[in-house]
């Protein structure tokens, strides 16, 4: 089901993201708000269909609307960036974007906790979810429409120059040749660099989940309430890291390109090494402590990458770029569980997938070490100097 949902999201993320960049719906509040409402409606239909489902096939069908059309986080990131000044420093961008990630993390914390502790049956949980969706729709209607200035056109021209003049060695083994020209900004070296990094990270996450979900149940006897507390802890850590820790770290050591690179390298080590370490202990308190470090590192690296992404595309392409990034991560959601299962079956039940996870984060580490400053941080500045 995870792979099927990711396959649908692969299609929906790019299409919805690109369509949200349109100016054709400005008279009714803008395309971004329209597609945010569509996402809420798709989720409501999902809840209604799953509530009335009486078979596995019906549950599968109920998943389709939200998997295709619920791309609100992609659209919200683009909308959120449009609300802010393009000249903001790295720390300011990280702090602003981190707040959006913090809201998602808090929701991720509250949802499993409420589902496992407060609500005892699916009916009451569905009613509460429907009330939350009504609240979401209300606040979407109240959102102001961002104004797109002339700097957007200038930025788009700079991106076109960068796309044409950056040498092919920066295309990461020709990966961008496989990207559709639907979103030109997605074919720039900086976008491809971030895209490949996030694909490796998403792959490692899904491969790891094939063994970690089993480990929680078999090694620590996790039940529904244990899972609720566990995911609440993950959500709280993710919210804290994106809302506060990322901004503090970027402001302290990451204002320069070299400083951000060092910060990203530390996060990559923590993400790969932490997952290896938790398989060396049977102490649940140690597991929670290490996962706190892992989630913090994940929040920091995601915030920095999202802030960098906001400088790659003009506002008229932001939705499409975030949509393409989401689609590429969905590819990992399709293939990751399959790869993890095959490694566990044919190589080793634990060390096969775990070695793949460590290898993928090792590749992310090397990419950041050798290419982050040159491709992501300095690429646009170099092109501006060429124009001058």
mmCIF file of C-alpha atoms in Angstrom:
data_model
loop_
_atom_site.group_PDB
_atom_site.id
_atom_site.type_symbol
_atom_site.label_atom_id
_atom_site.label_comp_id
_atom_site.label_asym_id
_atom_site.label_seq_id
_atom_site.Cartn_x
_atom_site.Cartn_y
_atom_site.Cartn_z
ATOM 1 C CA UNK A 1 0.000 0.000 0.000
ATOM 2 C CA UNK A 2 2.923 2.336 0.731
ATOM 3 C CA UNK A 3 4.295 1.734 -2.769
ATOM 4 C CA UNK A 4 0.870 2.232 -4.390
ATOM 5 C CA UNK A 5 0.290 5.489 -2.531
ATOM 6 C CA UNK A 6 3.751 6.721 -3.490
ATOM 7 C CA UNK A 7 3.033 5.889 -7.152
ATOM 8 C CA UNK A 8 -0.096 8.053 -7.085
ATOM 9 C CA UNK A 9 1.721 10.834 -5.246
ATOM 10 C CA UNK A 10 4.455 10.666 -7.884
ATOM 11 C CA UNK A 11 1.895 11.807 -10.469
ATOM 12 C CA UNK A 12 -0.117 14.165 -8.304
ATOM 13 C CA UNK A 13 2.770 16.061 -6.724
ATOM 14 C CA UNK A 14 4.262 17.331 -9.986
ATOM 15 C CA UNK A 15 0.918 18.144 -11.618
ATOM 16 C CA UNK A 16 -0.612 19.908 -8.617
ATOM 17 C CA UNK A 17 2.633 21.738 -7.853
ATOM 18 C CA UNK A 18 2.960 22.998 -11.423
ATOM 19 C CA UNK A 19 -0.714 23.944 -11.713
ATOM 20 C CA UNK A 20 -0.487 25.934 -8.463
ATOM 21 C CA UNK A 21 2.019 28.252 -10.201
ATOM 22 C CA UNK A 22 -0.653 29.361 -12.693
ATOM 23 C CA UNK A 23 -1.988 32.919 -12.678
ATOM 24 C CA UNK A 24 -5.255 31.939 -14.431
ATOM 25 C CA UNK A 25 -7.131 31.673 -11.109
ATOM 26 C CA UNK A 26 -5.951 34.951 -9.571
ATOM 27 C CA UNK A 27 -9.461 36.404 -9.706
ATOM 28 C CA UNK A 28 -10.741 33.818 -7.224
ATOM 29 C CA UNK A 29 -7.858 34.047 -4.784
ATOM 30 C CA UNK A 30 -5.047 32.391 -6.723
ATOM 31 C CA UNK A 31 -4.256 28.876 -7.886
ATOM 32 C CA UNK A 32 -2.399 27.979 -4.690
ATOM 33 C CA UNK A 33 -5.478 28.567 -2.525
ATOM 34 C CA UNK A 34 -7.685 26.680 -4.981
ATOM 35 C CA UNK A 35 -5.446 23.620 -4.878
ATOM 36 C CA UNK A 36 -5.167 23.827 -1.089
ATOM 37 C CA UNK A 37 -8.960 23.604 -0.909
ATOM 38 C CA UNK A 38 -8.852 20.710 -3.400
ATOM 39 C CA UNK A 39 -6.415 18.906 -1.099
ATOM 40 C CA UNK A 40 -8.730 19.336 1.869
ATOM 41 C CA UNK A 41 -11.689 18.078 -0.182
ATOM 42 C CA UNK A 42 -9.695 15.030 -1.330
ATOM 43 C CA UNK A 43 -8.789 14.180 2.263
ATOM 44 C CA UNK A 44 -12.415 14.546 3.330
ATOM 45 C CA UNK A 45 -13.483 12.169 0.552
ATOM 46 C CA UNK A 46 -10.779 9.712 1.647
ATOM 47 C CA UNK A 47 -12.087 9.728 5.234
ATOM 48 C CA UNK A 48 -15.706 9.314 4.110
ATOM 49 C CA UNK A 49 -14.922 6.438 1.741
ATOM 50 C CA UNK A 50 -12.706 4.609 4.235
ATOM 51 C CA UNK A 51 -15.348 5.046 6.951
ATOM 52 C CA UNK A 52 -17.967 3.386 4.733
ATOM 53 C CA UNK A 53 -15.575 0.748 3.359
ATOM 54 C CA UNK A 54 -16.471 -2.870 4.051
ATOM 55 C CA UNK A 55 -13.652 -4.586 2.149
ATOM 56 C CA UNK A 56 -9.939 -4.293 1.458
ATOM 57 C CA UNK A 57 -10.662 -3.275 -2.138
ATOM 58 C CA UNK A 58 -12.817 -0.384 -0.915
ATOM 59 C CA UNK A 59 -10.002 0.773 1.368
ATOM 60 C CA UNK A 60 -7.610 0.750 -1.582
ATOM 61 C CA UNK A 61 -10.029 2.841 -3.649
ATOM 62 C CA UNK A 62 -10.516 5.322 -0.784
ATOM 63 C CA UNK A 63 -6.792 6.043 -0.837
ATOM 64 C CA UNK A 64 -6.793 7.323 -4.433
ATOM 65 C CA UNK A 65 -8.265 10.861 -4.024
ATOM 66 C CA UNK A 66 -5.936 11.995 -1.243
ATOM 67 C CA UNK A 67 -2.857 10.324 -2.745
ATOM 68 C CA UNK A 68 -3.426 12.177 -6.025
ATOM 69 C CA UNK A 69 -4.761 15.559 -4.913
ATOM 70 C CA UNK A 70 -3.633 16.066 -1.312
ATOM 71 C CA UNK A 71 -0.374 17.866 -2.072
ATOM 72 C CA UNK A 72 -0.968 20.696 0.387
ATOM 73 C CA UNK A 73 2.490 20.651 1.950
ATOM 74 C CA UNK A 74 4.077 21.113 -1.486
ATOM 75 C CA UNK A 75 1.743 24.024 -2.301
ATOM 76 C CA UNK A 76 2.118 25.553 1.175
ATOM 77 C CA UNK A 77 5.917 25.627 0.919
ATOM 78 C CA UNK A 78 5.690 27.561 -2.341
ATOM 79 C CA UNK A 79 3.056 29.926 -0.915
ATOM 80 C CA UNK A 80 5.004 30.432 2.317
ATOM 81 C CA UNK A 81 8.161 31.397 0.443
ATOM 82 C CA UNK A 82 6.223 33.905 -1.684
ATOM 83 C CA UNK A 83 5.177 35.713 1.487
ATOM 84 C CA UNK A 84 8.799 36.465 2.447
ATOM 85 C CA UNK A 85 11.535 38.763 1.237
ATOM 86 C CA UNK A 86 13.905 37.167 -1.295
ATOM 87 C CA UNK A 87 16.880 39.080 0.163
ATOM 88 C CA UNK A 88 16.634 37.364 3.566
ATOM 89 C CA UNK A 89 19.790 35.807 5.041
ATOM 90 C CA UNK A 90 20.327 32.061 5.259
ATOM 91 C CA UNK A 91 19.396 32.021 8.957
ATOM 92 C CA UNK A 92 16.211 34.029 8.332
ATOM 93 C CA UNK A 93 15.135 31.723 5.494
ATOM 94 C CA UNK A 94 15.837 28.659 7.627
ATOM 95 C CA UNK A 95 13.880 30.114 10.535
ATOM 96 C CA UNK A 96 10.852 31.060 8.440
ATOM 97 C CA UNK A 97 10.675 27.802 6.533
ATOM 98 C CA UNK A 98 11.413 25.906 9.745
ATOM 99 C CA UNK A 99 8.227 27.251 11.299
ATOM 100 C CA UNK A 100 6.182 25.588 8.574
ATOM 101 C CA UNK A 101 8.027 22.333 9.206
ATOM 102 C CA UNK A 102 7.432 22.813 12.917
ATOM 103 C CA UNK A 103 3.676 23.002 12.350
ATOM 104 C CA UNK A 104 3.817 19.726 10.406
ATOM 105 C CA UNK A 105 5.898 18.121 13.140
ATOM 106 C CA UNK A 106 3.460 19.180 15.856
ATOM 107 C CA UNK A 107 0.582 17.742 13.832
ATOM 108 C CA UNK A 108 2.568 14.546 13.356
ATOM 109 C CA UNK A 109 3.022 14.449 17.126
ATOM 110 C CA UNK A 110 -0.586 15.188 18.035
ATOM 111 C CA UNK A 111 -2.240 12.841 15.510
ATOM 112 C CA UNK A 112 -0.798 9.488 16.670
ATOM 113 C CA UNK A 113 -1.052 10.552 20.317
ATOM 114 C CA UNK A 114 -4.745 11.431 20.025
ATOM 115 C CA UNK A 115 -5.438 8.316 17.972
ATOM 116 C CA UNK A 116 -3.850 5.963 20.507
ATOM 117 C CA UNK A 117 -4.834 7.634 23.783
ATOM 118 C CA UNK A 118 -7.970 9.774 23.343
ATOM 119 C CA UNK A 119 -10.041 8.106 20.627
ATOM 120 C CA UNK A 120 -11.061 4.519 21.244
ATOM 121 C CA UNK A 121 -12.884 3.860 17.976
ATOM 122 C CA UNK A 122 -12.551 4.783 14.322
ATOM 123 C CA UNK A 123 -15.870 6.627 14.213
ATOM 124 C CA UNK A 124 -14.897 9.252 16.785
ATOM 125 C CA UNK A 125 -11.467 9.669 15.222
ATOM 126 C CA UNK A 126 -13.082 10.224 11.791
ATOM 127 C CA UNK A 127 -15.453 12.859 13.164
ATOM 128 C CA UNK A 128 -12.573 14.708 14.810
ATOM 129 C CA UNK A 129 -10.590 14.549 11.544
ATOM 130 C CA UNK A 130 -13.558 16.001 9.648
ATOM 131 C CA UNK A 131 -13.762 18.901 12.124
ATOM 132 C CA UNK A 132 -10.037 19.558 11.634
ATOM 133 C CA UNK A 133 -10.529 19.623 7.873
ATOM 134 C CA UNK A 134 -13.304 22.218 8.218
ATOM 135 C CA UNK A 135 -10.940 24.342 10.257
ATOM 136 C CA UNK A 136 -8.225 23.937 7.620
ATOM 137 C CA UNK A 137 -10.613 25.023 4.856
ATOM 138 C CA UNK A 138 -11.654 28.080 6.891
ATOM 139 C CA UNK A 139 -8.076 29.239 7.385
ATOM 140 C CA UNK A 140 -7.207 28.609 3.720
ATOM 141 C CA UNK A 141 -9.964 31.013 2.704
ATOM 142 C CA UNK A 142 -8.447 33.652 5.004
ATOM 143 C CA UNK A 143 -4.966 33.360 3.463
ATOM 144 C CA UNK A 144 -3.842 36.542 1.660
ATOM 145 C CA UNK A 145 -2.757 36.325 -1.953
ATOM 146 C CA UNK A 146 0.979 37.026 -2.444
ATOM 147 C CA UNK A 147 2.074 39.698 -4.900
ATOM 148 C CA UNK A 148 4.582 38.640 -7.548
ATOM 149 C CA UNK A 149 7.036 41.404 -8.277
ATOM 150 C CA UNK A 150 9.340 42.143 -11.175
ATOM 151 C CA UNK A 151 12.169 40.405 -9.317
ATOM 152 C CA UNK A 152 10.436 37.153 -10.162
ATOM 153 C CA UNK A 153 11.044 37.760 -13.869
ATOM 154 C CA UNK A 154 14.657 38.694 -13.234
ATOM 155 C CA UNK A 155 15.179 35.582 -11.169
ATOM 156 C CA UNK A 156 13.643 33.443 -13.895
ATOM 157 C CA UNK A 157 16.040 34.939 -16.454
ATOM 158 C CA UNK A 158 19.008 34.178 -14.198
ATOM 159 C CA UNK A 159 17.847 30.586 -13.879
ATOM 160 C CA UNK A 160 17.624 30.266 -17.684
ATOM 161 C CA UNK A 161 21.174 31.558 -18.066
ATOM 162 C CA UNK A 162 22.391 29.169 -15.392
ATOM 163 C CA UNK A 163 20.682 26.235 -17.070
ATOM 164 C CA UNK A 164 22.306 27.002 -20.422
ATOM 165 C CA UNK A 165 25.840 27.834 -19.279
ATOM 166 C CA UNK A 166 26.660 25.454 -16.416
ATOM 167 C CA UNK A 167 28.913 22.676 -17.745
ATOM 168 C CA UNK A 168 27.572 19.156 -18.130
ATOM 169 C CA UNK A 169 29.902 17.898 -15.370
ATOM 170 C CA UNK A 170 27.531 19.511 -12.883
ATOM 171 C CA UNK A 171 24.556 17.487 -14.095
ATOM 172 C CA UNK A 172 25.306 14.606 -11.701
ATOM 173 C CA UNK A 173 25.945 11.753 -14.135
ATOM 174 C CA UNK A 174 23.361 13.074 -16.606
ATOM 175 C CA UNK A 175 20.462 12.688 -14.163
ATOM 176 C CA UNK A 176 18.744 15.878 -15.316
ATOM 177 C CA UNK A 177 18.331 14.478 -18.822
ATOM 178 C CA UNK A 178 15.641 12.215 -17.366
ATOM 179 C CA UNK A 179 13.676 15.148 -15.928
ATOM 180 C CA UNK A 180 10.750 16.527 -17.921
ATOM 181 C CA UNK A 181 10.984 20.132 -19.134
ATOM 182 C CA UNK A 182 7.668 20.870 -17.419
ATOM 183 C CA UNK A 183 9.547 22.842 -14.739
ATOM 184 C CA UNK A 184 12.762 24.364 -16.188
ATOM 185 C CA UNK A 185 14.143 25.207 -12.724
ATOM 186 C CA UNK A 186 14.117 21.494 -11.856
ATOM 187 C CA UNK A 187 16.746 20.865 -14.527
ATOM 188 C CA UNK A 188 19.319 23.275 -13.071
ATOM 189 C CA UNK A 189 22.379 21.685 -11.408
ATOM 190 C CA UNK A 190 21.468 23.068 -7.975
ATOM 191 C CA UNK A 191 17.972 21.565 -8.143
ATOM 192 C CA UNK A 192 19.309 18.220 -9.384
ATOM 193 C CA UNK A 193 21.874 18.150 -6.571
ATOM 194 C CA UNK A 194 19.197 18.662 -3.914
ATOM 195 C CA UNK A 195 16.893 16.229 -5.697
ATOM 196 C CA UNK A 196 19.436 13.399 -5.782
ATOM 197 C CA UNK A 197 20.395 14.025 -2.155
ATOM 198 C CA UNK A 198 16.780 13.831 -1.045
ATOM 199 C CA UNK A 199 16.152 10.714 -3.129
ATOM 200 C CA UNK A 200 19.056 8.957 -1.383
ATOM 201 C CA UNK A 201 17.753 10.084 2.004
ATOM 202 C CA UNK A 202 14.193 8.977 1.226
ATOM 203 C CA UNK A 203 15.437 5.617 -0.082
ATOM 204 C CA UNK A 204 17.396 5.028 3.114
ATOM 205 C CA UNK A 205 14.326 5.902 5.206
ATOM 206 C CA UNK A 206 12.040 3.447 3.412
ATOM 207 C CA UNK A 207 14.652 0.688 3.345
ATOM 208 C CA UNK A 208 15.259 1.143 7.057
ATOM 209 C CA UNK A 209 11.535 1.025 7.832
ATOM 210 C CA UNK A 210 11.309 -2.517 6.427
ATOM 211 C CA UNK A 211 13.399 -3.780 9.363
ATOM 212 C CA UNK A 212 12.754 -1.147 12.043
ATOM 213 C CA UNK A 213 8.970 -1.631 12.168
ATOM 214 C CA UNK A 214 9.564 -5.327 12.854
ATOM 215 C CA UNK A 215 12.297 -4.551 15.402
ATOM 216 C CA UNK A 216 10.008 -2.291 17.440
ATOM 217 C CA UNK A 217 7.464 -5.070 17.720
ATOM 218 C CA UNK A 218 9.829 -7.995 18.310
ATOM 219 C CA UNK A 219 12.622 -6.409 20.336
ATOM 220 C CA UNK A 220 10.598 -3.954 22.407
ATOM 221 C CA UNK A 221 7.077 -5.497 22.323
ATOM 222 C CA UNK A 222 5.479 -2.328 20.976
ATOM 223 C CA UNK A 223 1.700 -2.077 21.135
ATOM 224 C CA UNK A 224 -0.696 0.655 19.880
ATOM 225 C CA UNK A 225 0.001 3.032 22.781
ATOM 226 C CA UNK A 226 3.749 2.503 22.473
ATOM 227 C CA UNK A 227 3.579 3.388 18.793
ATOM 228 C CA UNK A 228 1.500 6.464 19.628
ATOM 229 C CA UNK A 229 4.089 7.700 22.128
ATOM 230 C CA UNK A 230 6.926 6.858 19.768
ATOM 231 C CA UNK A 231 5.489 8.819 16.836
ATOM 232 C CA UNK A 232 4.531 11.676 19.165
ATOM 233 C CA UNK A 233 8.161 11.856 20.263
ATOM 234 C CA UNK A 234 9.325 11.797 16.635
ATOM 235 C CA UNK A 235 6.885 14.565 15.716
ATOM 236 C CA UNK A 236 7.889 16.728 18.675
ATOM 237 C CA UNK A 237 11.592 16.333 17.893
ATOM 238 C CA UNK A 238 10.998 17.119 14.212
ATOM 239 C CA UNK A 239 8.982 20.233 15.111
ATOM 240 C CA UNK A 240 11.603 21.433 17.590
ATOM 241 C CA UNK A 241 14.484 20.897 15.173
ATOM 242 C CA UNK A 242 12.827 22.752 12.293
ATOM 243 C CA UNK A 243 11.222 25.510 14.333
ATOM 244 C CA UNK A 244 14.152 26.437 16.572
ATOM 245 C CA UNK A 245 17.289 24.296 16.275
ATOM 246 C CA UNK A 246 17.778 24.766 12.515
ATOM 247 C CA UNK A 247 17.570 28.568 12.719
ATOM 248 C CA UNK A 248 19.921 28.702 15.714
ATOM 249 C CA UNK A 249 22.521 26.446 14.095
ATOM 250 C CA UNK A 250 22.396 28.208 10.730
ATOM 251 C CA UNK A 251 22.666 31.603 12.429
ATOM 252 C CA UNK A 252 25.550 30.418 14.618
ATOM 253 C CA UNK A 253 27.681 28.413 12.189
ATOM 254 C CA UNK A 254 25.830 28.314 8.870
ATOM 255 C CA UNK A 255 25.683 31.892 7.568
ATOM 256 C CA UNK A 256 28.549 31.076 5.188
ATOM 257 C CA UNK A 257 28.466 28.413 2.503
ATOM 258 C CA UNK A 258 31.303 26.524 4.199
ATOM 259 C CA UNK A 259 29.527 26.653 7.537
ATOM 260 C CA UNK A 260 26.304 25.216 6.069
ATOM 261 C CA UNK A 261 28.311 22.496 4.362
ATOM 262 C CA UNK A 262 29.908 21.481 7.667
ATOM 263 C CA UNK A 263 26.489 21.470 9.320
ATOM 264 C CA UNK A 264 25.037 19.271 6.580
ATOM 265 C CA UNK A 265 27.973 16.864 6.846
ATOM 266 C CA UNK A 266 27.409 16.454 10.589
ATOM 267 C CA UNK A 267 23.699 15.813 9.954
ATOM 268 C CA UNK A 268 24.496 13.152 7.321
ATOM 269 C CA UNK A 269 26.800 11.359 9.772
ATOM 270 C CA UNK A 270 24.151 11.512 12.502
ATOM 271 C CA UNK A 271 21.437 10.143 10.190
ATOM 272 C CA UNK A 272 23.498 7.190 8.978
ATOM 273 C CA UNK A 273 25.484 6.480 12.132
ATOM 274 C CA UNK A 274 22.473 6.837 14.420
ATOM 275 C CA UNK A 275 20.523 4.163 12.587
ATOM 276 C CA UNK A 276 23.491 1.811 12.835
ATOM 277 C CA UNK A 277 23.882 2.511 16.558
ATOM 278 C CA UNK A 278 20.280 1.773 17.579
ATOM 279 C CA UNK A 279 20.718 -1.784 16.312
ATOM 280 C CA UNK A 280 23.550 -2.248 18.791
ATOM 281 C CA UNK A 281 21.407 -1.679 21.885
ATOM 282 C CA UNK A 282 18.339 -3.238 23.496
ATOM 283 C CA UNK A 283 17.753 -0.304 25.832
ATOM 284 C CA UNK A 284 14.631 1.566 24.771
ATOM 285 C CA UNK A 285 15.791 4.755 26.539
ATOM 286 C CA UNK A 286 18.984 4.744 24.476
ATOM 287 C CA UNK A 287 16.889 4.195 21.340
ATOM 288 C CA UNK A 288 14.766 7.246 22.159
ATOM 289 C CA UNK A 289 17.875 9.329 22.849
ATOM 290 C CA UNK A 290 19.533 8.356 19.567
ATOM 291 C CA UNK A 291 16.322 8.872 17.616
ATOM 292 C CA UNK A 292 16.098 12.335 19.140
ATOM 293 C CA UNK A 293 19.480 13.061 17.552
ATOM 294 C CA UNK A 294 18.407 11.485 14.242
ATOM 295 C CA UNK A 295 15.176 13.475 14.039
ATOM 296 C CA UNK A 296 16.972 16.701 14.947
ATOM 297 C CA UNK A 297 19.538 16.111 12.195
ATOM 298 C CA UNK A 298 16.755 15.318 9.721
ATOM 299 C CA UNK A 299 14.887 18.514 10.606
ATOM 300 C CA UNK A 300 18.013 20.630 10.188
ATOM 301 C CA UNK A 301 19.046 19.126 6.841
ATOM 302 C CA UNK A 302 15.483 19.354 5.458
ATOM 303 C CA UNK A 303 15.180 22.999 6.529
ATOM 304 C CA UNK A 304 18.500 23.954 4.909
ATOM 305 C CA UNK A 305 17.660 22.124 1.674
ATOM 306 C CA UNK A 306 14.198 23.722 1.515
ATOM 307 C CA UNK A 307 15.672 27.177 2.140
ATOM 308 C CA UNK A 308 18.217 26.553 -0.635
ATOM 309 C CA UNK A 309 15.439 25.379 -2.962
ATOM 310 C CA UNK A 310 13.607 28.657 -2.428
ATOM 311 C CA UNK A 311 16.528 30.520 -4.025
ATOM 312 C CA UNK A 312 16.702 28.280 -7.100
ATOM 313 C CA UNK A 313 13.355 29.085 -8.726
ATOM 314 C CA UNK A 314 11.247 32.169 -9.264
ATOM 315 C CA UNK A 315 7.826 32.342 -7.533
ATOM 316 C CA UNK A 316 6.192 31.336 -10.818
ATOM 317 C CA UNK A 317 8.045 28.002 -10.699
ATOM 318 C CA UNK A 318 8.218 27.284 -6.971
ATOM 319 C CA UNK A 319 5.147 25.056 -6.848
ATOM 320 C CA UNK A 320 6.326 23.022 -9.804
ATOM 321 C CA UNK A 321 9.841 22.653 -8.379
ATOM 322 C CA UNK A 322 8.599 21.489 -4.987
ATOM 323 C CA UNK A 323 6.200 19.171 -6.811
ATOM 324 C CA UNK A 324 9.023 17.581 -8.807
ATOM 325 C CA UNK A 325 11.061 17.167 -5.617
ATOM 326 C CA UNK A 326 8.075 15.479 -3.973
ATOM 327 C CA UNK A 327 7.617 13.201 -6.980
ATOM 328 C CA UNK A 328 11.249 12.114 -6.907
ATOM 329 C CA UNK A 329 10.908 11.259 -3.213
ATOM 330 C CA UNK A 330 7.779 9.280 -4.069
ATOM 331 C CA UNK A 331 9.927 7.160 -6.371
ATOM 332 C CA UNK A 332 11.897 6.233 -3.272
ATOM 333 C CA UNK A 333 8.632 5.404 -1.530
ATOM 334 C CA UNK A 334 7.827 2.968 -4.337
ATOM 335 C CA UNK A 335 11.222 1.306 -4.626
ATOM 336 C CA UNK A 336 12.522 1.585 -1.049
ATOM 337 C CA UNK A 337 10.265 -1.033 0.589
ATOM 338 C CA UNK A 338 10.838 -3.395 -2.350
ATOM 339 C CA UNK A 339 14.638 -3.004 -2.186
ATOM 340 C CA UNK A 340 14.604 -3.369 1.591
ATOM 341 C CA UNK A 341 12.544 -6.548 1.378
ATOM 342 C CA UNK A 342 14.815 -8.071 -1.270
ATOM 343 C CA UNK A 343 17.958 -7.246 0.723
ATOM 344 C CA UNK A 344 16.447 -8.715 3.875
ATOM 345 C CA UNK A 345 15.474 -11.890 2.032
ATOM 346 C CA UNK A 346 18.526 -12.561 -0.121
ATOM 347 C CA UNK A 347 21.430 -10.858 1.693
ATOM 348 C CA UNK A 348 20.729 -10.723 5.436
ATOM 349 C CA UNK A 349 17.523 -10.028 7.439
ATOM 350 C CA UNK A 350 19.114 -7.035 9.183
ATOM 351 C CA UNK A 351 22.579 -6.269 7.823
ATOM 352 C CA UNK A 352 21.484 -6.262 4.191
ATOM 353 C CA UNK A 353 19.069 -3.315 4.513
ATOM 354 C CA UNK A 354 21.166 -1.646 7.219
ATOM 355 C CA UNK A 355 24.296 -1.666 5.064
ATOM 356 C CA UNK A 356 22.291 -0.136 2.186
ATOM 357 C CA UNK A 357 21.089 2.649 4.523
ATOM 358 C CA UNK A 358 24.624 3.442 5.664
ATOM 359 C CA UNK A 359 25.887 3.364 2.061
ATOM 360 C CA UNK A 360 23.203 5.799 0.896
ATOM 361 C CA UNK A 361 23.996 8.274 3.659
ATOM 362 C CA UNK A 362 27.678 7.833 2.811
ATOM 363 C CA UNK A 363 26.870 8.938 -0.743
ATOM 364 C CA UNK A 364 24.950 11.948 0.588
ATOM 365 C CA UNK A 365 27.973 12.800 2.741
ATOM 366 C CA UNK A 366 30.322 12.663 -0.252
ATOM 367 C CA UNK A 367 27.974 14.726 -2.435
ATOM 368 C CA UNK A 368 27.776 17.452 0.204
ATOM 369 C CA UNK A 369 31.527 17.325 0.815
ATOM 370 C CA UNK A 370 32.502 17.703 -2.838
ATOM 371 C CA UNK A 371 29.601 19.528 -4.473
ATOM 372 C CA UNK A 372 27.366 21.507 -2.106
ATOM 373 C CA UNK A 373 29.372 24.755 -2.087
ATOM 374 C CA UNK A 374 30.187 24.680 -5.796
ATOM 375 C CA UNK A 375 26.824 23.592 -7.184
ATOM 376 C CA UNK A 376 24.202 24.878 -4.738
ATOM 377 C CA UNK A 377 25.782 27.844 -2.939
ATOM 378 C CA UNK A 378 28.091 29.361 -5.543
ATOM 379 C CA UNK A 379 26.352 28.361 -8.784
ATOM 380 C CA UNK A 380 23.987 31.321 -8.972
ATOM 381 C CA UNK A 381 26.626 33.830 -7.898
ATOM 382 C CA UNK A 382 28.969 32.597 -10.628
ATOM 383 C CA UNK A 383 26.286 33.009 -13.264
ATOM 384 C CA UNK A 384 25.496 36.553 -12.103
ATOM 385 C CA UNK A 385 29.167 37.495 -12.430
ATOM 386 C CA UNK A 386 29.211 36.081 -15.966
ATOM 387 C CA UNK A 387 26.205 38.213 -16.882
ATOM 388 C CA UNK A 388 27.868 41.330 -15.488
#
